[in-house]
Tab-separated table of C-alpha atoms in Angstrom:
chain	number	residue	atom	x	y	z
A	24	UNK	CA	34.125	-117.421	-24.625
A	25	UNK	CA	36.671	-119.949	-23.370
A	26	UNK	CA	39.067	-121.642	-25.744
A	27	UNK	CA	39.159	-125.443	-25.708
A	28	UNK	CA	42.607	-126.932	-26.264
A	29	UNK	CA	42.775	-130.475	-27.624
A	30	UNK	CA	44.346	-133.025	-25.312
A	31	UNK	CA	47.044	-133.949	-27.813
A	32	UNK	CA	47.902	-130.303	-28.274
A	33	UNK	CA	48.137	-129.708	-24.521
A	34	UNK	CA	50.355	-132.763	-24.131
A	35	UNK	CA	52.718	-131.374	-26.772
A	36	UNK	CA	52.834	-127.998	-25.032
A	37	UNK	CA	53.547	-129.644	-21.679
A	38	UNK	CA	56.259	-131.802	-23.259
A	39	UNK	CA	57.990	-128.714	-24.633
A	40	UNK	CA	57.933	-130.051	-28.180
A	41	UNK	CA	56.011	-127.135	-29.652
A	42	UNK	CA	55.269	-123.463	-29.124
A	43	UNK	CA	51.932	-121.925	-28.196
A	44	UNK	CA	49.958	-120.123	-30.858
A	45	UNK	CA	47.834	-117.821	-28.685
A	46	UNK	CA	47.502	-116.536	-25.141
A	47	UNK	CA	45.073	-119.239	-24.008
A	48	UNK	CA	47.653	-121.894	-24.838
A	49	UNK	CA	50.356	-119.937	-23.026
A	50	UNK	CA	48.225	-119.844	-19.904
A	51	UNK	CA	47.238	-123.518	-20.139
A	52	UNK	CA	50.778	-124.907	-19.896
A	53	UNK	CA	51.399	-127.082	-16.834
A	54	UNK	CA	54.717	-125.667	-15.613
A	55	UNK	CA	55.553	-128.649	-13.411
A	56	UNK	CA	54.998	-131.099	-16.273
A	57	UNK	CA	57.010	-128.941	-18.666
A	58	UNK	CA	59.844	-128.506	-16.179
A	59	UNK	CA	60.023	-132.257	-15.651
A	60	UNK	CA	59.983	-132.880	-19.409
A	61	UNK	CA	62.754	-130.451	-20.346
A	62	UNK	CA	64.922	-130.793	-17.223
A	63	UNK	CA	64.380	-134.391	-16.071
A	64	UNK	CA	67.401	-134.346	-13.744
A	65	UNK	CA	65.904	-131.666	-11.508
A	66	UNK	CA	65.410	-132.946	-7.948
A	67	UNK	CA	61.853	-134.038	-7.087
A	68	UNK	CA	61.673	-131.218	-4.533
A	69	UNK	CA	61.990	-128.673	-7.354
A	70	UNK	CA	59.111	-130.204	-9.282
A	71	UNK	CA	57.067	-130.279	-6.074
A	72	UNK	CA	57.723	-126.575	-5.504
A	73	UNK	CA	56.397	-125.863	-8.962
A	74	UNK	CA	53.350	-128.046	-8.336
A	75	UNK	CA	52.704	-126.095	-5.129
A	76	UNK	CA	52.879	-122.807	-7.061
A	77	UNK	CA	50.211	-123.865	-9.592
A	78	UNK	CA	47.723	-121.363	-8.186
A	79	UNK	CA	50.069	-118.385	-8.406
A	80	UNK	CA	50.163	-115.861	-11.232
A	81	UNK	CA	52.032	-116.747	-14.390
A	82	UNK	CA	54.765	-114.139	-13.907
A	83	UNK	CA	55.538	-115.581	-10.476
A	84	UNK	CA	55.720	-119.085	-11.917
A	85	UNK	CA	57.993	-117.909	-14.737
A	86	UNK	CA	60.406	-116.457	-12.181
A	87	UNK	CA	60.176	-119.588	-10.038
A	88	UNK	CA	60.998	-121.874	-12.968
A	89	UNK	CA	64.120	-119.859	-13.692
A	90	UNK	CA	65.103	-119.903	-10.022
A	91	UNK	CA	64.680	-123.682	-9.831
A	92	UNK	CA	66.849	-124.197	-12.905
A	93	UNK	CA	69.505	-121.876	-11.511
A	94	UNK	CA	69.500	-123.582	-8.090
A	95	UNK	CA	70.004	-126.950	-9.788
A	96	UNK	CA	72.990	-125.711	-11.768
A	97	UNK	CA	70.993	-125.655	-15.017
A	98	UNK	CA	70.744	-121.904	-15.429
A	99	UNK	CA	72.765	-121.534	-18.643
A	100	UNK	CA	70.736	-119.052	-20.699
A	101	UNK	CA	72.126	-120.173	-24.068
A	102	UNK	CA	70.911	-123.713	-23.426
A	103	UNK	CA	67.302	-122.613	-23.023
A	104	UNK	CA	66.930	-119.592	-25.300
A	105	UNK	CA	66.720	-121.698	-28.479
A	106	UNK	CA	64.280	-124.274	-27.070
A	107	UNK	CA	61.185	-125.123	-29.198
A	108	UNK	CA	58.879	-124.156	-26.312
A	109	UNK	CA	58.137	-120.446	-26.047
A	110	UNK	CA	57.534	-120.942	-22.313
A	111	UNK	CA	61.019	-122.386	-21.875
A	112	UNK	CA	62.507	-119.501	-23.852
A	113	UNK	CA	60.579	-117.282	-21.441
A	114	UNK	CA	62.360	-119.007	-18.581
A	115	UNK	CA	65.608	-117.990	-20.277
A	116	UNK	CA	64.382	-114.394	-20.065
A	117	UNK	CA	63.846	-114.791	-16.338
A	118	UNK	CA	67.258	-116.394	-15.917
A	119	UNK	CA	68.706	-113.185	-17.341
A	120	UNK	CA	66.429	-110.966	-15.286
A	121	UNK	CA	67.096	-112.880	-12.085
A	122	UNK	CA	70.885	-112.621	-12.294
A	123	UNK	CA	71.620	-110.520	-9.221
A	124	UNK	CA	75.263	-110.037	-10.205
A	125	UNK	CA	74.655	-108.510	-13.645
A	126	UNK	CA	74.216	-104.810	-14.412
A	127	UNK	CA	71.134	-103.685	-16.316
A	128	UNK	CA	73.258	-102.873	-19.364
A	129	UNK	CA	74.566	-106.438	-19.410
A	130	UNK	CA	71.092	-107.874	-18.933
A	131	UNK	CA	69.791	-105.857	-21.872
A	132	UNK	CA	72.625	-107.071	-24.058
A	133	UNK	CA	71.905	-110.674	-23.062
A	134	UNK	CA	68.173	-110.153	-23.645
A	135	UNK	CA	68.622	-108.779	-27.162
A	136	UNK	CA	67.945	-112.032	-29.098
A	137	UNK	CA	64.977	-112.907	-26.894
A	138	UNK	CA	63.522	-109.416	-27.277
A	139	UNK	CA	63.690	-110.058	-31.028
A	140	UNK	CA	62.288	-113.602	-30.779
A	141	UNK	CA	59.783	-114.596	-33.492
A	142	UNK	CA	57.246	-115.609	-30.815
A	143	UNK	CA	54.995	-112.901	-29.379
A	144	UNK	CA	55.046	-114.429	-25.910
A	145	UNK	CA	58.813	-114.578	-25.596
A	146	UNK	CA	59.051	-110.924	-26.609
A	147	UNK	CA	56.699	-110.003	-23.770
A	148	UNK	CA	58.589	-112.098	-21.234
A	149	UNK	CA	61.788	-110.379	-22.336
A	150	UNK	CA	60.766	-106.994	-20.983
A	151	UNK	CA	58.683	-108.296	-18.100
A	152	UNK	CA	61.696	-110.235	-16.828
A	153	UNK	CA	63.642	-106.968	-16.583
A	154	UNK	CA	60.808	-104.931	-15.136
A	155	UNK	CA	62.072	-104.899	-11.537
A	156	UNK	CA	65.456	-103.583	-12.692
A	157	UNK	CA	63.727	-100.906	-14.749
A	158	UNK	CA	61.441	-99.921	-11.868
A	159	UNK	CA	64.510	-99.524	-9.667
A	160	UNK	CA	66.391	-97.374	-12.192
A	161	UNK	CA	63.997	-95.962	-14.803
A	162	UNK	CA	66.248	-93.152	-16.002
A	163	UNK	CA	69.195	-95.509	-16.466
A	164	UNK	CA	66.907	-97.865	-18.391
A	165	UNK	CA	65.658	-94.982	-20.503
A	166	UNK	CA	69.196	-93.956	-21.403
A	167	UNK	CA	70.063	-97.526	-22.382
A	168	UNK	CA	66.898	-98.033	-24.422
A	169	UNK	CA	67.105	-94.844	-26.491
A	170	UNK	CA	69.205	-96.672	-29.095
A	171	UNK	CA	66.750	-99.605	-29.156
A	172	UNK	CA	64.042	-97.239	-30.399
A	173	UNK	CA	66.086	-96.768	-33.579
A	174	UNK	CA	66.743	-100.431	-34.339
A	175	UNK	CA	65.673	-101.886	-37.708
A	176	UNK	CA	63.645	-104.615	-35.980
A	177	UNK	CA	60.140	-103.510	-34.950
A	178	UNK	CA	60.347	-106.055	-32.130
A	179	UNK	CA	63.241	-104.156	-30.570
A	180	UNK	CA	61.621	-100.757	-31.137
A	181	UNK	CA	58.507	-101.992	-29.373
A	182	UNK	CA	60.603	-103.422	-26.536
A	183	UNK	CA	62.075	-99.966	-25.882
A	184	UNK	CA	58.576	-98.572	-25.421
A	185	UNK	CA	56.908	-101.490	-23.611
A	186	UNK	CA	59.713	-101.885	-21.082
A	187	UNK	CA	59.184	-98.293	-19.926
A	188	UNK	CA	55.385	-98.269	-19.751
A	189	UNK	CA	54.295	-96.348	-16.639
A	190	UNK	CA	51.694	-98.969	-15.774
A	191	UNK	CA	51.064	-102.079	-17.864
A	192	UNK	CA	48.702	-104.962	-17.189
A	193	UNK	CA	51.025	-107.533	-15.576
A	194	UNK	CA	53.825	-105.140	-14.693
A	195	UNK	CA	54.841	-103.247	-11.572
A	196	UNK	CA	54.185	-99.532	-12.049
A	197	UNK	CA	57.015	-97.045	-12.510
A	198	UNK	CA	56.177	-94.249	-10.072
A	199	UNK	CA	58.529	-91.683	-11.607
A	200	UNK	CA	57.102	-92.101	-15.098
A	201	UNK	CA	53.524	-91.989	-13.874
A	202	UNK	CA	54.192	-88.566	-12.369
A	203	UNK	CA	56.795	-87.267	-14.846
A	204	UNK	CA	56.143	-88.952	-18.201
A	205	UNK	CA	57.973	-86.146	-19.982
A	206	UNK	CA	61.247	-87.976	-19.297
A	207	UNK	CA	60.334	-90.466	-22.023
A	208	UNK	CA	59.125	-87.969	-24.617
A	209	UNK	CA	62.402	-87.968	-26.612
A	210	UNK	CA	62.106	-91.755	-27.049
A	211	UNK	CA	58.411	-91.492	-27.946
A	212	UNK	CA	59.238	-88.814	-30.521
A	213	UNK	CA	61.521	-91.295	-32.282
A	214	UNK	CA	58.598	-93.740	-32.532
A	215	UNK	CA	55.845	-91.202	-33.202
A	216	UNK	CA	55.578	-92.066	-36.918
A	217	UNK	CA	56.663	-95.687	-36.761
A	218	UNK	CA	55.382	-97.614	-39.791
A	219	UNK	CA	54.664	-100.835	-37.867
A	220	UNK	CA	51.279	-101.275	-36.189
A	221	UNK	CA	52.991	-103.458	-33.561
A	222	UNK	CA	55.021	-100.442	-32.475
A	223	UNK	CA	52.195	-97.950	-32.933
A	224	UNK	CA	50.029	-99.920	-30.503
A	225	UNK	CA	52.786	-99.771	-27.894
A	226	UNK	CA	53.302	-96.022	-28.223
A	227	UNK	CA	49.558	-95.405	-28.016
A	228	UNK	CA	49.305	-97.647	-24.966
A	229	UNK	CA	52.266	-95.886	-23.337
A	230	UNK	CA	50.561	-92.541	-23.659
A	231	UNK	CA	47.237	-93.980	-22.536
A	232	UNK	CA	48.982	-95.302	-19.421
A	233	UNK	CA	50.483	-91.872	-18.774
A	234	UNK	CA	47.090	-90.261	-19.254
A	235	UNK	CA	45.729	-92.013	-16.180
A	236	UNK	CA	48.052	-89.856	-14.032
A	237	UNK	CA	48.877	-86.917	-16.293
A	238	UNK	CA	45.983	-86.470	-18.733
A	239	UNK	CA	46.771	-82.835	-19.515
A	240	UNK	CA	50.311	-83.719	-20.520
A	241	UNK	CA	49.113	-86.461	-22.861
A	242	UNK	CA	46.554	-84.147	-24.442
A	243	UNK	CA	49.260	-81.517	-24.957
A	244	UNK	CA	51.598	-84.023	-26.626
A	245	UNK	CA	48.838	-85.230	-28.931
A	246	UNK	CA	47.803	-81.675	-29.789
A	247	UNK	CA	51.377	-80.808	-30.691
A	248	UNK	CA	51.784	-83.947	-32.774
A	249	UNK	CA	48.539	-83.213	-34.597
A	250	UNK	CA	49.971	-79.905	-35.781
A	251	UNK	CA	53.488	-81.122	-36.551
A	252	UNK	CA	52.985	-84.684	-37.829
A	253	UNK	CA	50.680	-85.671	-40.649
A	254	UNK	CA	51.357	-89.413	-40.889
A	255	UNK	CA	48.638	-92.031	-40.775
A	256	UNK	CA	50.732	-93.780	-38.150
A	257	UNK	CA	50.720	-90.800	-35.813
A	258	UNK	CA	46.989	-90.273	-36.237
A	259	UNK	CA	46.462	-93.879	-35.143
A	260	UNK	CA	48.809	-93.453	-32.168
A	261	UNK	CA	46.996	-90.287	-31.054
A	262	UNK	CA	43.604	-91.953	-31.264
A	263	UNK	CA	44.843	-94.880	-29.206
A	264	UNK	CA	46.509	-92.564	-26.693
A	265	UNK	CA	43.348	-90.564	-26.101
A	266	UNK	CA	40.848	-93.410	-26.161
A	267	UNK	CA	40.030	-93.236	-22.448
A	268	UNK	CA	40.634	-89.542	-21.763
């Protein structure tokens, strides 16, 4: 069933004066209108490029918005990462991700507050914006994210898992982790009894992703956990991991 968004609500989203409350609102934002509202000094050609991209996927438009801001000399991450609009804060994520001069370690450090953002959408953009870097260097990313899996914030613990998902819905696949998911097992072990459902869902989804290429490995991990872990959290993770095997 489609979700109807009131005109006044959509106008507020497109003006950047408020944050979305669910995915349908995220997807309904007019990027060209929002870009014009929050960065009115952008050249008309930039707004036109965003208009022309209206039919493209949302991840492509997120990256384009960041590129347009950067090209216009308005790519200062700190300026955008505290904006009321979750979409604009997502553009800040892509400004970090699109910095071709920065190392992955520096990008992760810059992304830290956005990965811990109170808005669900911004937290997703945070790892998606770094996905190409992670695909290019999954073992380096894994080494850097091991400490994130032990952070007090469940948002950051989830980030460590989501960023390394072998597949993912909107994300480029990580070939190495599809074929050799065992690389990530030490990180998954840290999260195997996580008390937060938000993190449990991510770990279960990670294993379910891996099961599409390496089902026997996922079954073996779950069998071992069943005999060595008796938490309610781990039982939930195992059920989610095995749901399509």
